[in-house]
CSV table of C-alpha atoms in Angstrom, one decimal:
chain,number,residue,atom,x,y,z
P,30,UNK,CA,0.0,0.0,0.0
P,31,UNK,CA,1.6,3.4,-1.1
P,32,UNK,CA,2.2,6.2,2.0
P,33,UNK,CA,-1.2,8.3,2.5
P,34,UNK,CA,-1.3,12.2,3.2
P,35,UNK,CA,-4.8,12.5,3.5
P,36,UNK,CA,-6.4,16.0,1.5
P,37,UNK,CA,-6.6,19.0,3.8
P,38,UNK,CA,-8.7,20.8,1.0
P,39,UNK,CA,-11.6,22.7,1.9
P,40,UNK,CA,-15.1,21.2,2.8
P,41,UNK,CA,-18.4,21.3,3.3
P,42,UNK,CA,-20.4,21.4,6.3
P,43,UNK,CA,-22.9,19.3,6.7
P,44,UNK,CA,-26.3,19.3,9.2
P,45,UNK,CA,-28.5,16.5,9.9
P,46,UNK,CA,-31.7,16.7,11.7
P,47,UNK,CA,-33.3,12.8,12.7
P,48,UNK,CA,-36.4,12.4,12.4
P,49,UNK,CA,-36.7,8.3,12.9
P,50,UNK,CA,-35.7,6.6,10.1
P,51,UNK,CA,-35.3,9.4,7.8
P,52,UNK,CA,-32.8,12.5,8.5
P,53,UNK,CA,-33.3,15.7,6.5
P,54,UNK,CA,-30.0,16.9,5.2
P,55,UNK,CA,-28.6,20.5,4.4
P,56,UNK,CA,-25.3,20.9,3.0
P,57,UNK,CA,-23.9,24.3,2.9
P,58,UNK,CA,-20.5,24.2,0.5
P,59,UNK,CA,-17.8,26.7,0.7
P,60,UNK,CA,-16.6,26.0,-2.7
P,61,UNK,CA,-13.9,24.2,-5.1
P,62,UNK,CA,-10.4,23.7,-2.8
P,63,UNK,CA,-7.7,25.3,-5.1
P,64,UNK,CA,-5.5,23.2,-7.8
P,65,UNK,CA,-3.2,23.0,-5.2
P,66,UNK,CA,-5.2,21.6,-2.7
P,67,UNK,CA,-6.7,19.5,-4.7
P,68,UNK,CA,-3.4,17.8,-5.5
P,69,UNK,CA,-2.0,17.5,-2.1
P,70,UNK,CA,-3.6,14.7,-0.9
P,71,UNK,CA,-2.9,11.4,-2.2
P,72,UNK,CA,-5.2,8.1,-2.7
P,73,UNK,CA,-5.6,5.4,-0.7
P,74,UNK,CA,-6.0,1.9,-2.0
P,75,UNK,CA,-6.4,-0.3,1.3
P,76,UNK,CA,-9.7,-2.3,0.9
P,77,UNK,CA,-12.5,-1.0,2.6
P,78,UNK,CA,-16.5,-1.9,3.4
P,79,UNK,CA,-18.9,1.4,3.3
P,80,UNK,CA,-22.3,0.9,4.6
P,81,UNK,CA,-23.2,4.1,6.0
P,82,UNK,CA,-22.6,8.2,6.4
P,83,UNK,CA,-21.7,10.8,3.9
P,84,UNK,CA,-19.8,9.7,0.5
P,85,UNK,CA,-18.9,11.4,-3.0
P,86,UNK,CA,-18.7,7.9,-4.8
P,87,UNK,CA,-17.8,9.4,-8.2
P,88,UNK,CA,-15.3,12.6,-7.2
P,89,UNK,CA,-13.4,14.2,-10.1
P,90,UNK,CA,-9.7,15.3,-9.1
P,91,UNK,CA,-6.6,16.1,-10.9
P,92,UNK,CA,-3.4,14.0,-10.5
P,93,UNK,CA,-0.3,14.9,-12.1
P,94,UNK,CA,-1.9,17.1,-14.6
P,95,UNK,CA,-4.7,13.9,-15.8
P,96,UNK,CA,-8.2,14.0,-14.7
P,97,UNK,CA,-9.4,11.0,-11.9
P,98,UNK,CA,-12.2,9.4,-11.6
P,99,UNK,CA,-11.8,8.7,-7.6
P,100,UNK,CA,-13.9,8.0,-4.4
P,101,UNK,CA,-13.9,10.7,-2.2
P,102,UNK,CA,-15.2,9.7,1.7
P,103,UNK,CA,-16.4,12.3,3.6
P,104,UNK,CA,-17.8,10.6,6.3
P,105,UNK,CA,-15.6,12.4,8.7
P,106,UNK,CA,-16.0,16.3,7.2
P,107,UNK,CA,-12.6,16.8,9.1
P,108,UNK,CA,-10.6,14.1,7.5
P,109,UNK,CA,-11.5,13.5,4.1
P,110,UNK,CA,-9.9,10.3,2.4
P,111,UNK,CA,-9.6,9.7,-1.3
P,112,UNK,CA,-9.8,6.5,-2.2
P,113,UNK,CA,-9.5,4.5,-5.6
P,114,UNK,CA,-12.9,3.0,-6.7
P,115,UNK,CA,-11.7,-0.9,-7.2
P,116,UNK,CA,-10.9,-0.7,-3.3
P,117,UNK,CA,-14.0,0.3,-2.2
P,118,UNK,CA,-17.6,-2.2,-1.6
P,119,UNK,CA,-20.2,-0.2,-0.9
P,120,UNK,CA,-22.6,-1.8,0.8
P,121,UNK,CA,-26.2,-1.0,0.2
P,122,UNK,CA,-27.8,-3.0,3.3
P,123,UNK,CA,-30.9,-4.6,4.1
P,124,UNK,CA,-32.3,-0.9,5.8
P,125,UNK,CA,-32.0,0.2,2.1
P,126,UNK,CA,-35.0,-2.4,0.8
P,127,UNK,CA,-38.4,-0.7,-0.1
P,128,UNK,CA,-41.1,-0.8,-2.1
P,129,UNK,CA,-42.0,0.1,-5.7
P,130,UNK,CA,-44.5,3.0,-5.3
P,131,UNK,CA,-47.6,2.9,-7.2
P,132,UNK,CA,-48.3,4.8,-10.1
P,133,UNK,CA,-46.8,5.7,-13.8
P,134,UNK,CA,-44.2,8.2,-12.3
P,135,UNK,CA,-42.1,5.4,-10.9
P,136,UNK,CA,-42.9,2.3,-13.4
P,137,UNK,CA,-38.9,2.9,-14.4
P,138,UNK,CA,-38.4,1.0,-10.8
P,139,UNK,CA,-40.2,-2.0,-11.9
P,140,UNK,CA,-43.8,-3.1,-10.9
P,141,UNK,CA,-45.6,-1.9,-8.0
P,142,UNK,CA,-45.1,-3.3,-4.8
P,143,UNK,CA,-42.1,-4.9,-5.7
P,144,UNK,CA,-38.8,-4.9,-3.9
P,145,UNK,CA,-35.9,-2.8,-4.5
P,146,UNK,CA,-32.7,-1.5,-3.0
P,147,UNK,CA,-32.7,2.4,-2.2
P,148,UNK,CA,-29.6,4.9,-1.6
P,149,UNK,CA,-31.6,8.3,-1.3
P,150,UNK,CA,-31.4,11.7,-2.3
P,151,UNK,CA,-31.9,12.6,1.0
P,152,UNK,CA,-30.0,11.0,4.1
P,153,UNK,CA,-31.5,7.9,5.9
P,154,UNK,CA,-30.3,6.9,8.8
P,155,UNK,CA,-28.3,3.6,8.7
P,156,UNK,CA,-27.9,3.6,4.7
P,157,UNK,CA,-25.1,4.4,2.7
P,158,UNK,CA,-25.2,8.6,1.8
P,159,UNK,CA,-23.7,8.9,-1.7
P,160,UNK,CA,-23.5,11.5,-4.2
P,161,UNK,CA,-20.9,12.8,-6.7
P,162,UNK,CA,-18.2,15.4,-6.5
P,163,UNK,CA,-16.3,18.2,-8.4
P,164,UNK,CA,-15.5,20.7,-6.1
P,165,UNK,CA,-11.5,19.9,-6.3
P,166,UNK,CA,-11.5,21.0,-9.8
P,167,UNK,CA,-11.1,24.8,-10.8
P,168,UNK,CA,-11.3,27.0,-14.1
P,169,UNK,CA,-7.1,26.3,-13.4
P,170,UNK,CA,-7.8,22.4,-13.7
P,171,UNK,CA,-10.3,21.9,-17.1
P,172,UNK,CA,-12.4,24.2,-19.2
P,173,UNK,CA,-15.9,23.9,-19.2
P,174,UNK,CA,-17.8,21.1,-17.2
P,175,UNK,CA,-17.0,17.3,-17.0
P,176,UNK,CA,-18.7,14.5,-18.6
P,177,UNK,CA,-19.8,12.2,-16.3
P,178,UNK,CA,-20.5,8.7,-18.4
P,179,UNK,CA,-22.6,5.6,-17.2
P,180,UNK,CA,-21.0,3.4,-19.5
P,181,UNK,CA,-21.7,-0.7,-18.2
P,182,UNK,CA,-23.7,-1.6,-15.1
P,183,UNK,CA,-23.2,-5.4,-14.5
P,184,UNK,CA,-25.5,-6.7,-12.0
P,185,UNK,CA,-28.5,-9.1,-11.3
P,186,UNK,CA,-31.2,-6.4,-12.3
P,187,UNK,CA,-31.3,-2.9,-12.9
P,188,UNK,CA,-29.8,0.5,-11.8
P,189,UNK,CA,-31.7,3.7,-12.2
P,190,UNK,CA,-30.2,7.1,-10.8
P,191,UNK,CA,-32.9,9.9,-10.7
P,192,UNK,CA,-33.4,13.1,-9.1
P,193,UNK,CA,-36.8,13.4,-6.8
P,194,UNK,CA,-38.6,16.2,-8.5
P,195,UNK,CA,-41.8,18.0,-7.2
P,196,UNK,CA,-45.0,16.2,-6.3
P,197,UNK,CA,-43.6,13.3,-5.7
P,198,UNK,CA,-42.0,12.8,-9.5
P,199,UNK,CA,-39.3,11.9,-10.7
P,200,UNK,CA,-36.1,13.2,-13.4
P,201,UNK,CA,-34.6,10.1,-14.4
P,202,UNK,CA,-30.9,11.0,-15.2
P,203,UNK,CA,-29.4,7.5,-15.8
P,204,UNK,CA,-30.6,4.0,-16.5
P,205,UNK,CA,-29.6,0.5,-17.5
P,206,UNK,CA,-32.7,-0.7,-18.0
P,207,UNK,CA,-32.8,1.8,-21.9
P,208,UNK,CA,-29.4,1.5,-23.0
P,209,UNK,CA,-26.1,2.5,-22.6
P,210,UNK,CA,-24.0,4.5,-22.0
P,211,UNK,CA,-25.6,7.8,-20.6
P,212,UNK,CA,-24.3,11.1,-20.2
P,213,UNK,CA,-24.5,14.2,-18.3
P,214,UNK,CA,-22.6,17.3,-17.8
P,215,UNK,CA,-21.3,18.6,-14.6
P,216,UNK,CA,-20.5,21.9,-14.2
P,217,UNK,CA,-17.3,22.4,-11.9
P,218,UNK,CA,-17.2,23.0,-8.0
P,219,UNK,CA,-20.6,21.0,-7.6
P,220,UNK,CA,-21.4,19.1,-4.8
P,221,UNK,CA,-25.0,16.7,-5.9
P,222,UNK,CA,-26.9,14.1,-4.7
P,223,UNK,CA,-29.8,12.2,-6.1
P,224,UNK,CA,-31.4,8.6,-5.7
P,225,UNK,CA,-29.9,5.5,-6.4
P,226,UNK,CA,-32.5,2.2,-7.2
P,227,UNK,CA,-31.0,-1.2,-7.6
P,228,UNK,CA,-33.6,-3.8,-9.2
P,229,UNK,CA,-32.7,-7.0,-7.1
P,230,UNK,CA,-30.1,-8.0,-4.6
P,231,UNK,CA,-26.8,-9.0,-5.5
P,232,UNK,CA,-23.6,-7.5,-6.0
P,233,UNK,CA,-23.2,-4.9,-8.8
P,234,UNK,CA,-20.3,-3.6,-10.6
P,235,UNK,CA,-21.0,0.2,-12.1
P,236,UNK,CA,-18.5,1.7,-14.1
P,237,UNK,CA,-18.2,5.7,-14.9
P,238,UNK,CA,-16.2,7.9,-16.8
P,239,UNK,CA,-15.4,11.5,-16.3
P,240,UNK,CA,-13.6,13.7,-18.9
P,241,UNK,CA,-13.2,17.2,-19.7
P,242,UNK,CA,-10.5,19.8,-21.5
P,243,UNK,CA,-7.9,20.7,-20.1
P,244,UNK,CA,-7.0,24.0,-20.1
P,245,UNK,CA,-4.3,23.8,-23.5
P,246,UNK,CA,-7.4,22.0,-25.6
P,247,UNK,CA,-6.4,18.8,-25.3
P,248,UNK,CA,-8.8,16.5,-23.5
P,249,UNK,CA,-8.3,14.1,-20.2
P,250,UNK,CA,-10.3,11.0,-19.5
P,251,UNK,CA,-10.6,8.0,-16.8
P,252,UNK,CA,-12.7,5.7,-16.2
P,253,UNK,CA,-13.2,3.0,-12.8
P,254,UNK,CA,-15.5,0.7,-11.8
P,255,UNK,CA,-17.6,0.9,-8.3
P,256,UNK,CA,-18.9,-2.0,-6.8
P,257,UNK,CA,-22.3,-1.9,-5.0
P,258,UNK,CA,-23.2,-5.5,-2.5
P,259,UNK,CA,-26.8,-4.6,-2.0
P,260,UNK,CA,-29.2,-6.5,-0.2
P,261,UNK,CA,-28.6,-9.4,2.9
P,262,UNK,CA,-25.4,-10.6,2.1
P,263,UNK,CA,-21.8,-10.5,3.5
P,264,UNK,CA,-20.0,-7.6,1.9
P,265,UNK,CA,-16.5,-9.1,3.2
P,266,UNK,CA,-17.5,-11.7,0.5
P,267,UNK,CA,-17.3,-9.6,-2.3
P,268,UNK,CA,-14.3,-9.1,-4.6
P,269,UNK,CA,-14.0,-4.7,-5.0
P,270,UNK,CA,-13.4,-3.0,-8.7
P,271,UNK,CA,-12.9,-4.3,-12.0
P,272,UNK,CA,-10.2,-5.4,-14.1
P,273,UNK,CA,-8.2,-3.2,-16.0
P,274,UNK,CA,-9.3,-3.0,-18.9
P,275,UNK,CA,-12.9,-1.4,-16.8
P,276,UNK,CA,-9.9,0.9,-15.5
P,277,UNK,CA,-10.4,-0.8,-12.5
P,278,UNK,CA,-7.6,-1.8,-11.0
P,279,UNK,CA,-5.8,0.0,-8.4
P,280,UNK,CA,-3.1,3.0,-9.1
P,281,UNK,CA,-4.2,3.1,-12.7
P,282,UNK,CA,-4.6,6.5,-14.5
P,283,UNK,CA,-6.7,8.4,-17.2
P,284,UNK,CA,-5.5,9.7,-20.4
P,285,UNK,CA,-4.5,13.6,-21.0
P,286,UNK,CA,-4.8,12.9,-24.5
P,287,UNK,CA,-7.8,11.8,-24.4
P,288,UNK,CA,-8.1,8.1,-23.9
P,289,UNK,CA,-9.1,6.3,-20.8
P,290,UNK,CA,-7.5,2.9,-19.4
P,291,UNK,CA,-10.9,1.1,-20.6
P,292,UNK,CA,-10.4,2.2,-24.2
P,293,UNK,CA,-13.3,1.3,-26.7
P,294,UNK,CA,-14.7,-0.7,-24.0
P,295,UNK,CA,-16.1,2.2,-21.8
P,296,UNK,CA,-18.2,2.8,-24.9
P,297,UNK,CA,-19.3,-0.2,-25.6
P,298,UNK,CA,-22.6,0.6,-24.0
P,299,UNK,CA,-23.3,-3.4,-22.4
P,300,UNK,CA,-24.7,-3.7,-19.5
P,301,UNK,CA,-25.4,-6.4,-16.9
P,302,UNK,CA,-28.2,-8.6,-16.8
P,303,UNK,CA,-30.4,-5.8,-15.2
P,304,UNK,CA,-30.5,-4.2,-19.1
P,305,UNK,CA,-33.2,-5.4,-21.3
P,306,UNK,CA,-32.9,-2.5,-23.6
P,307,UNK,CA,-37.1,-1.6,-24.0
P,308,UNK,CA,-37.4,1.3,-21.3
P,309,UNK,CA,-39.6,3.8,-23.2
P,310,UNK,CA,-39.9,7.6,-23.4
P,311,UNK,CA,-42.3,7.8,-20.0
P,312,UNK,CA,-39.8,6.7,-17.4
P,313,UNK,CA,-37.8,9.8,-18.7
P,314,UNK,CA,-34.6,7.9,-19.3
P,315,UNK,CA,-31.0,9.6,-19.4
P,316,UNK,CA,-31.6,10.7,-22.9
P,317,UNK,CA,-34.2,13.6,-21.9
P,318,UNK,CA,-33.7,16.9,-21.1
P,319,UNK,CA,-33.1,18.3,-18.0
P,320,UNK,CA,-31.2,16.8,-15.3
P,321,UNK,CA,-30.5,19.2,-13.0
P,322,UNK,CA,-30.7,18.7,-9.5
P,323,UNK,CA,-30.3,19.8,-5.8
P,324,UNK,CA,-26.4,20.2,-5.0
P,325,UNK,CA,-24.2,23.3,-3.6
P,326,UNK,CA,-21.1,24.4,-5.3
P,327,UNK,CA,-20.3,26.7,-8.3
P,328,UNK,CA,-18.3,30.1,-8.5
P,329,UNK,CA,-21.1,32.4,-8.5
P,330,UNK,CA,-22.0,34.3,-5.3
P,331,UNK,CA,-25.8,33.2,-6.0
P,332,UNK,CA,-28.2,33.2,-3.1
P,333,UNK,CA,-28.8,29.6,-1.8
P,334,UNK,CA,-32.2,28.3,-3.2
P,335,UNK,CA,-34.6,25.9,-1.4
P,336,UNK,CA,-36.3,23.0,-3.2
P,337,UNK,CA,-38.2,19.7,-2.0
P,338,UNK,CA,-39.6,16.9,-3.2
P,339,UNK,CA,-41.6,13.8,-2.1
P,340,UNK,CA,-41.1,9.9,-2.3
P,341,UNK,CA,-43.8,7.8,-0.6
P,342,UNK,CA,-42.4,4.8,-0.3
P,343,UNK,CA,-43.7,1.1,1.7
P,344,UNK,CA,-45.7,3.9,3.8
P,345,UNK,CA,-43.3,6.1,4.8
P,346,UNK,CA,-42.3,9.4,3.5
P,347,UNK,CA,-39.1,10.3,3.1
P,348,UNK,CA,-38.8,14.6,2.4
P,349,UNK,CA,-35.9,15.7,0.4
P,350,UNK,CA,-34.3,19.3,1.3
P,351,UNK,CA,-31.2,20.3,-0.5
P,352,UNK,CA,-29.9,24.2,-0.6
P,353,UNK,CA,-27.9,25.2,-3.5
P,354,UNK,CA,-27.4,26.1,-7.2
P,355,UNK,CA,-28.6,23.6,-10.1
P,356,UNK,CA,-26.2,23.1,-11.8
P,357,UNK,CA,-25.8,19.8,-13.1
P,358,UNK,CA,-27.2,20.1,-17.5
P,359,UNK,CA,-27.9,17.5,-19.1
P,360,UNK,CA,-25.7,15.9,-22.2
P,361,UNK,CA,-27.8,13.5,-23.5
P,362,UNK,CA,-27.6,9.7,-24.3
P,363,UNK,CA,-24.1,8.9,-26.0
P,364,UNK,CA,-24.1,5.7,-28.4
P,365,UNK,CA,-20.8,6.3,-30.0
């Protein structure tokens, strides 16, 4: 295992209110750390089980002038740890399990009443927190925002990653259930969160890949695969990360010129077994516009903004409240 100086960069605060099973969360960001913050820490590679607290499972940093696609644990706000994907199981326990709600709005989760594994938008108490992360990158870093690519969810049934949206709807932002790979943009400095479903119970390999310009045109890409034990079983079971050709294995590196360690492969657009390929225009795949959704973070001295949203689910309700820009736009469905 390499020596560890664990990131001193700036971070957020971050307030949680219980209320029984379901905590509302506020986080309040201070902003992007600097370039040089943002390289000062290294990344460690030690095996590790996650199943609860605060994480930025896909966090965007720059090492040695190359865009990573890292884990960023912020469990402790004090001590933040970066840490390579393929070391990492996190584990989606059995407090996740609900129910499929009822109605058209949520028919992209499967069919009512049926069972499914839930990381929320909004904290719950004794499940895994997880969100995405670009606030180590500056203007200094890349141009412009970063892809962030779904390109292959293997798995025993489907992933979907959506936004709660008013009323009790939802924004679908990626799914394996229509087709791979999706794509979105994310501006940098954002801090985001939204709701992760997972079709069955199993483990779950997910690989991403973020890429952006850097700041002499040339373009930076890397790509690593996350693995997900959701459900009743032993995560100290389960094997972490993919091989390397999923740019999965540890110490590996993205591309400044514009290739990734998963090459044509993180393109491919396969996906597990939980991807039949027939989703349809009403579950609002990744493919629609939109996509924004409740984070913090950006540049601009905007005043924070309050929004909310609604899930009923298996009879309890579990209330979203999120302060911050919208920043996250939508890039479409990518089939190259």
């Amino acid at each position: 295992m390499r020596s560890v100086t664990r990131s001193a960069g700036v971070v957020g605060v971050l307030a949680l209110v219980a209320t029984g099973l379901v905590s509302v969360g506020a986080v309040a960001e201070s902003g992007p750390a600097s370039a040089a913050e943002a390289a000062a820490g290294d990344v460690l590679d030690e095996r590790i089980v996650i199943d609860g607290g605060h994480v930025d499972a896909i966090a965007g940093k720059m090492v040695s002038g190359k865009l990573r696609t890292l884990f960023k644990d912020s469990r402790n706000p004090a001590d933040v740890i970066w840490r390579e994907p393929s070391s990492v199981v996190l584990h989606v326990n059995p407090k996740a399990k609900e129910k499929v709600p009822a109605g058209r709005a949520y028919s992209f989760l499967g069919k009512t009443g049926s069972d499914f594994w839930l990381i929320p938008q909004v904290q719950k108490q004794g499940v895994v927190w997880a969100g995405w992360n670009t606030e180590a990158l500056g203007s200094g870093d890349l141009k412009g925002p970063v892809d962030m690519k779904l390109t292959k969810v293997d798995g025993p049934g489907p992933l979907a990653i959506w936004e709660t949206a008013g009323l009790g709807g939802a924004h679908v932002l990626y799914s394996s259930e229509d087709g791979l790979p999706d794509t979105r943009k994310v501006d940098l400095g954002v801090h985001a969160h939204a709701n992760w479903g997972f079709g069955a119970e199993g483990v779950y390999s997910v690989t991403f890949q973020l890429s952006g310009t850097l700041p002499n045109g040339r373009t930076t890409s890397d790509t690593r695969t996350y693995t997900f034990a959701v459900g009743d079983i032993d995560p100290g079971a389960v094997t972490p990360g993919g091989g390397d050709r999923d740019g999965g294995s540890p110490g590996g590196t993205g591309d400044a010129d514009g290739g990734s360690d998963s090459g044509s492969r993180a393109d491919s657009g396969s996906t597990g077994s939980g991807s039949s390929g027939g989703g349809s225009a009403a579950t609002g795949g990744g493919d629609r516009p939109g996509g924004s959704l409740a984070h913090t973070g950006g540049a601009a001295a905007i005043p924070l903004a309050l929004s909310a949203g609604v899930l009923v689910l298996g009879g309890a309700a579990a209330v979203g409240i999120s302060r911050g820009r919208r920043r996250m736009a939508p890039a479409g469905k990518d089939h190259r």
